[in-house]
Amino acid sequence: MSETRPPLPYAGVRVVEFTHMVMGPTCGMLLGDLGAEVIKVEPIDGDNTRRLLGSGAGFFPTFNRNKKSIALDLKQPAGVEAALRLIATADIVSENFKPGTMKKLGLDYETLRQRDPRLIYVSHKGFLPGPYDHRTALDEVVQMMGGLAYMTGRAGDPLRAGTSVNDIMGGMFGAIGAMAALRQREQTGEGCEVQSALFENNIFLVAQHMMQFAATGRAADPMPSRISAWGVYDVFTVKDGEQIFLAAVSDKQWAIFCKAFGLEQMLADPRLATNNDRVLARDWMMPLLRSHVAGRSAAELSEVFERNELPFAPITRPQDLFDDPHLNATGGLAPVRMNDGSRSKVPLMPFTLGGERPGIRLQPPLLGEHTVALLTEAGYDAAQIDALRRQRVVAGDPDQPA
């Protein structure tokens, strides 16, 4: 980060989050990346994502940078009291527990706003209030019931998208709501509750397919069997079995493509004169194009497409992106501490402020790494903190002073 760059936009804003998994932590990460002080309240044994295996093994280091950690047992009144002391200093509270959980703890919005009408309270749920709000939701659940799995898989074979799209975007919309509420508070002097939900997020994602039906009267086909809007817009299998995505989405690009690959005869064919003509001709056109490029390597095709400013993409595996030259040259990846203490690289937010990507100021915290400092700031003395530790109301990093 530049020594002379201006303060980050949410510097001075304090967030206390009661979150786990992906959705809630994404909200806090975004606010933290933009300068907010984010305090992650964890159970005594830590956020479960610290211990997940398989597809969840990277959740904690991905979504918990730029945060402080305090470990509290909220099942004990003394733990709730410590949480309330923290909340008393906060601008924003963020949570993503089951409906009713925070109310049982006395940490729900209705209770907390009586203490501080300026508080902004962000709830991340499966559904916004309504007939479904009692259901337990997961990203995959709402993808199935919200049309996204239908659109992603082949006909008769619904398939979840290959990442936690609703969890991540739901957290982003929670953060956007928090930003809007902060601005509203500047105007009114009062906070409010912000609600973000997986199901409604998913519906926003598939709105284009809903509106395709509204506009045409024809149901959208799943992506693998859809009628593409573009004549050339597909994955090609080429030399040595490699695959590459190639596209020509305008009449100008079609002309460039044909000239680059010696297809002047197809360029002159009146049946292929416009993009819509080529869409209607895909059944016989695409086999000819596939055969024509099949003997070339993916690298050779990439070079020709790049030189001619045509759209193309290698078929890349996630693990290959650590070595992507563009990401590394532009600062899109930053060193991050993993759960086991090792170091890796993690993608930063996909935007710049003043030409710089918001970076990592704080590594993903150790469990309770900031417990002592935060309790001290909240007015607890060393003897009180030691007593809370003995009662297992709080936990902190063993190296932290008592």
PDB file of C-alpha atoms in Angstrom, residues 252-385:
ATOM      1  CA  LYS A 252     -16.753  -7.750 -37.805  1.00  0.00           C
ATOM      2  CA  GLN A 253     -15.240 -10.470 -35.617  1.00  0.00           C
ATOM      3  CA  TRP A 254     -16.585 -13.143 -37.960  1.00  0.00           C
ATOM      4  CA  ALA A 255     -14.807 -11.502 -40.887  1.00  0.00           C
ATOM      5  CA  ILE A 256     -11.547 -11.254 -38.926  1.00  0.00           C
ATOM      6  CA  PHE A 257     -11.867 -14.890 -37.822  1.00  0.00           C
ATOM      7  CA  CYS A 258     -12.469 -16.169 -41.354  1.00  0.00           C
ATOM      8  CA  LYS A 259      -9.549 -14.197 -42.817  1.00  0.00           C
ATOM      9  CA  ALA A 260      -7.193 -15.287 -39.994  1.00  0.00           C
ATOM     10  CA  PHE A 261      -7.921 -18.967 -40.650  1.00  0.00           C
ATOM     11  CA  GLY A 262      -8.305 -18.989 -44.414  1.00  0.00           C
ATOM     12  CA  LEU A 263     -12.084 -19.371 -44.408  1.00  0.00           C
ATOM     13  CA  GLU A 264     -12.849 -16.857 -47.155  1.00  0.00           C
ATOM     14  CA  GLN A 265     -15.361 -19.263 -48.713  1.00  0.00           C
ATOM     15  CA  MET A 266     -17.414 -19.333 -45.517  1.00  0.00           C
ATOM     16  CA  LEU A 267     -17.108 -15.548 -45.207  1.00  0.00           C
ATOM     17  CA  ALA A 268     -18.633 -15.198 -48.680  1.00  0.00           C
ATOM     18  CA  ASP A 269     -21.444 -17.701 -48.005  1.00  0.00           C
ATOM     19  CA  PRO A 270     -24.740 -15.718 -47.918  1.00  0.00           C
ATOM     20  CA  ARG A 271     -26.163 -18.271 -45.472  1.00  0.00           C
ATOM     21  CA  LEU A 272     -23.622 -16.988 -42.899  1.00  0.00           C
ATOM     22  CA  ALA A 273     -23.865 -13.274 -43.623  1.00  0.00           C
ATOM     23  CA  THR A 274     -25.098 -12.106 -40.211  1.00  0.00           C
ATOM     24  CA  ASN A 275     -24.727 -13.296 -36.641  1.00  0.00           C
ATOM     25  CA  ASN A 276     -28.353 -14.431 -36.568  1.00  0.00           C
ATOM     26  CA  ASP A 277     -27.786 -16.361 -39.798  1.00  0.00           C
ATOM     27  CA  ARG A 278     -24.832 -18.094 -38.186  1.00  0.00           C
ATOM     28  CA  VAL A 279     -26.860 -18.921 -35.069  1.00  0.00           C
ATOM     29  CA  LEU A 280     -29.454 -20.644 -37.269  1.00  0.00           C
ATOM     30  CA  ALA A 281     -26.684 -22.428 -39.196  1.00  0.00           C
ATOM     31  CA  ARG A 282     -24.794 -23.780 -36.184  1.00  0.00           C
ATOM     32  CA  ASP A 283     -25.848 -27.389 -36.792  1.00  0.00           C
ATOM     33  CA  TRP A 284     -23.818 -27.588 -40.001  1.00  0.00           C
ATOM     34  CA  MET A 285     -21.411 -24.659 -39.515  1.00  0.00           C
ATOM     35  CA  MET A 286     -19.871 -25.699 -36.197  1.00  0.00           C
ATOM     36  CA  PRO A 287     -18.690 -29.178 -37.346  1.00  0.00           C
ATOM     37  CA  LEU A 288     -16.859 -27.478 -40.239  1.00  0.00           C
ATOM     38  CA  LEU A 289     -15.187 -24.988 -37.911  1.00  0.00           C
ATOM     39  CA  ARG A 290     -14.263 -27.678 -35.386  1.00  0.00           C
ATOM     40  CA  SER A 291     -12.669 -29.780 -38.112  1.00  0.00           C
ATOM     41  CA  HIS A 292     -10.791 -26.785 -39.498  1.00  0.00           C
ATOM     42  CA  VAL A 293      -9.062 -25.882 -36.194  1.00  0.00           C
ATOM     43  CA  ALA A 294      -8.729 -29.404 -34.748  1.00  0.00           C
ATOM     44  CA  GLY A 295      -5.130 -29.835 -35.915  1.00  0.00           C
ATOM     45  CA  ARG A 296      -3.855 -26.665 -34.283  1.00  0.00           C
ATOM     46  CA  SER A 297      -2.629 -26.451 -30.686  1.00  0.00           C
ATOM     47  CA  ALA A 298      -4.395 -24.412 -28.049  1.00  0.00           C
ATOM     48  CA  ALA A 299      -1.290 -22.191 -27.791  1.00  0.00           C
ATOM     49  CA  GLU A 300      -1.290 -21.509 -31.524  1.00  0.00           C
ATOM     50  CA  LEU A 301      -4.980 -20.663 -31.531  1.00  0.00           C
ATOM     51  CA  SER A 302      -4.509 -18.403 -28.515  1.00  0.00           C
ATOM     52  CA  GLU A 303      -1.765 -16.497 -30.317  1.00  0.00           C
ATOM     53  CA  VAL A 304      -3.901 -15.971 -33.425  1.00  0.00           C
ATOM     54  CA  PHE A 305      -6.952 -14.889 -31.447  1.00  0.00           C
ATOM     55  CA  GLU A 306      -4.969 -12.537 -29.225  1.00  0.00           C
ATOM     56  CA  ARG A 307      -3.167 -10.976 -32.171  1.00  0.00           C
ATOM     57  CA  ASN A 308      -6.489 -10.346 -33.898  1.00  0.00           C
ATOM     58  CA  GLU A 309      -8.245  -9.121 -30.728  1.00  0.00           C
ATOM     59  CA  LEU A 310     -10.777 -11.942 -30.821  1.00  0.00           C
ATOM     60  CA  PRO A 311     -12.305 -13.427 -27.633  1.00  0.00           C
ATOM     61  CA  PHE A 312     -10.699 -16.663 -26.427  1.00  0.00           C
ATOM     62  CA  ALA A 313      -9.920 -18.467 -23.195  1.00  0.00           C
ATOM     63  CA  PRO A 314      -7.875 -21.467 -22.129  1.00  0.00           C
ATOM     64  CA  ILE A 315      -9.747 -23.998 -20.002  1.00  0.00           C
ATOM     65  CA  THR A 316      -8.039 -23.356 -16.683  1.00  0.00           C
ATOM     66  CA  ARG A 317      -8.182 -25.270 -13.400  1.00  0.00           C
ATOM     67  CA  PRO A 318      -8.442 -23.215 -10.189  1.00  0.00           C
ATOM     68  CA  GLN A 319      -5.015 -24.346  -8.945  1.00  0.00           C
ATOM     69  CA  ASP A 320      -3.412 -23.023 -12.141  1.00  0.00           C
ATOM     70  CA  LEU A 321      -4.459 -19.475 -11.271  1.00  0.00           C
ATOM     71  CA  PHE A 322      -1.769 -19.142  -8.592  1.00  0.00           C
ATOM     72  CA  ASP A 323       0.722 -18.842 -11.476  1.00  0.00           C
ATOM     73  CA  ASP A 324      -1.422 -16.671 -13.741  1.00  0.00           C
ATOM     74  CA  PRO A 325       0.887 -13.962 -15.126  1.00  0.00           C
ATOM     75  CA  HIS A 326      -1.795 -11.276 -15.198  1.00  0.00           C
ATOM     76  CA  LEU A 327      -2.925 -11.847 -11.602  1.00  0.00           C
ATOM     77  CA  ASN A 328       0.650 -11.827 -10.362  1.00  0.00           C
ATOM     78  CA  ALA A 329       1.710  -8.792 -12.412  1.00  0.00           C
ATOM     79  CA  THR A 330      -1.265  -6.687 -11.335  1.00  0.00           C
ATOM     80  CA  GLY A 331      -1.187  -7.493  -7.626  1.00  0.00           C
ATOM     81  CA  GLY A 332      -4.367  -9.526  -7.751  1.00  0.00           C
ATOM     82  CA  LEU A 333      -2.963 -12.147  -5.351  1.00  0.00           C
ATOM     83  CA  ALA A 334      -1.607 -11.431  -1.874  1.00  0.00           C
ATOM     84  CA  PRO A 335       0.206 -13.579   0.727  1.00  0.00           C
ATOM     85  CA  VAL A 336      -2.182 -15.050   3.274  1.00  0.00           C
ATOM     86  CA  ARG A 337      -1.744 -17.183   6.394  1.00  0.00           C
ATOM     87  CA  MET A 338      -3.412 -20.578   6.133  1.00  0.00           C
ATOM     88  CA  ASN A 339      -5.052 -22.464   9.013  1.00  0.00           C
ATOM     89  CA  ASP A 340      -1.883 -24.503   9.628  1.00  0.00           C
ATOM     90  CA  GLY A 341       0.348 -21.422   9.671  1.00  0.00           C
ATOM     91  CA  SER A 342       1.748 -21.946   6.188  1.00  0.00           C
ATOM     92  CA  ARG A 343       1.558 -19.219   3.549  1.00  0.00           C
ATOM     93  CA  SER A 344      -0.286 -19.175   0.260  1.00  0.00           C
ATOM     94  CA  LYS A 345      -1.672 -16.520  -2.061  1.00  0.00           C
ATOM     95  CA  VAL A 346      -5.307 -15.412  -2.049  1.00  0.00           C
ATOM     96  CA  PRO A 347      -7.270 -13.327  -4.557  1.00  0.00           C
ATOM     97  CA  LEU A 348      -8.012  -9.767  -3.492  1.00  0.00           C
ATOM     98  CA  MET A 349     -11.184  -7.791  -4.204  1.00  0.00           C
ATOM     99  CA  PRO A 350     -11.759  -7.432  -7.971  1.00  0.00           C
ATOM    100  CA  PHE A 351     -11.594  -3.637  -8.081  1.00  0.00           C
ATOM    101  CA  THR A 352      -9.125  -0.826  -7.514  1.00  0.00           C
ATOM    102  CA  LEU A 353      -9.348   2.391  -5.498  1.00  0.00           C
ATOM    103  CA  GLY A 354      -7.098   5.086  -6.848  1.00  0.00           C
ATOM    104  CA  GLY A 355      -5.321   2.475  -8.951  1.00  0.00           C
ATOM    105  CA  GLU A 356      -4.641   0.068  -6.055  1.00  0.00           C
ATOM    106  CA  ARG A 357      -6.368  -3.103  -4.921  1.00  0.00           C
ATOM    107  CA  PRO A 358      -7.497  -2.998  -1.264  1.00  0.00           C
ATOM    108  CA  GLY A 359      -4.942  -5.239   0.407  1.00  0.00           C
ATOM    109  CA  ILE A 360      -4.416  -7.342   3.512  1.00  0.00           C
ATOM    110  CA  ARG A 361      -3.720  -5.249   6.595  1.00  0.00           C
ATOM    111  CA  LEU A 362      -4.421  -8.082   9.057  1.00  0.00           C
ATOM    112  CA  GLN A 363      -3.874 -11.766   8.353  1.00  0.00           C
ATOM    113  CA  PRO A 364      -6.768 -14.144   9.152  1.00  0.00           C
ATOM    114  CA  PRO A 365      -6.638 -14.102  12.943  1.00  0.00           C
ATOM    115  CA  LEU A 366      -5.601 -16.882  15.245  1.00  0.00           C
ATOM    116  CA  LEU A 367      -8.435 -18.020  17.497  1.00  0.00           C
ATOM    117  CA  GLY A 368      -8.920 -15.334  20.147  1.00  0.00           C
ATOM    118  CA  GLU A 369      -5.803 -13.530  18.978  1.00  0.00           C
ATOM    119  CA  HIS A 370      -7.210 -10.154  20.047  1.00  0.00           C
ATOM    120  CA  THR A 371      -9.281 -11.268  23.045  1.00  0.00           C
ATOM    121  CA  VAL A 372      -7.084  -9.626  25.674  1.00  0.00           C
ATOM    122  CA  ALA A 373      -6.647  -6.345  23.812  1.00  0.00           C
ATOM    123  CA  LEU A 374     -10.354  -6.019  23.026  1.00  0.00           C
ATOM    124  CA  LEU A 375     -11.479  -6.878  26.555  1.00  0.00           C
ATOM    125  CA  THR A 376      -8.969  -4.429  27.986  1.00  0.00           C
ATOM    126  CA  GLU A 377     -10.283  -1.725  25.695  1.00  0.00           C
ATOM    127  CA  ALA A 378     -13.828  -2.598  26.813  1.00  0.00           C
ATOM    128  CA  GLY A 379     -12.879  -1.886  30.435  1.00  0.00           C
ATOM    129  CA  TYR A 380     -11.889  -5.295  31.828  1.00  0.00           C
ATOM    130  CA  ASP A 381      -8.767  -5.414  33.968  1.00  0.00           C
ATOM    131  CA  ALA A 382      -6.199  -8.229  33.979  1.00  0.00           C
ATOM    132  CA  ALA A 383      -7.754  -9.981  36.992  1.00  0.00           C
ATOM    133  CA  GLN A 384     -11.211  -9.963  35.413  1.00  0.00           C
ATOM    134  CA  ILE A 385      -9.862 -11.329  32.128  1.00  0.00           C
TER     135      ILE A 385
END
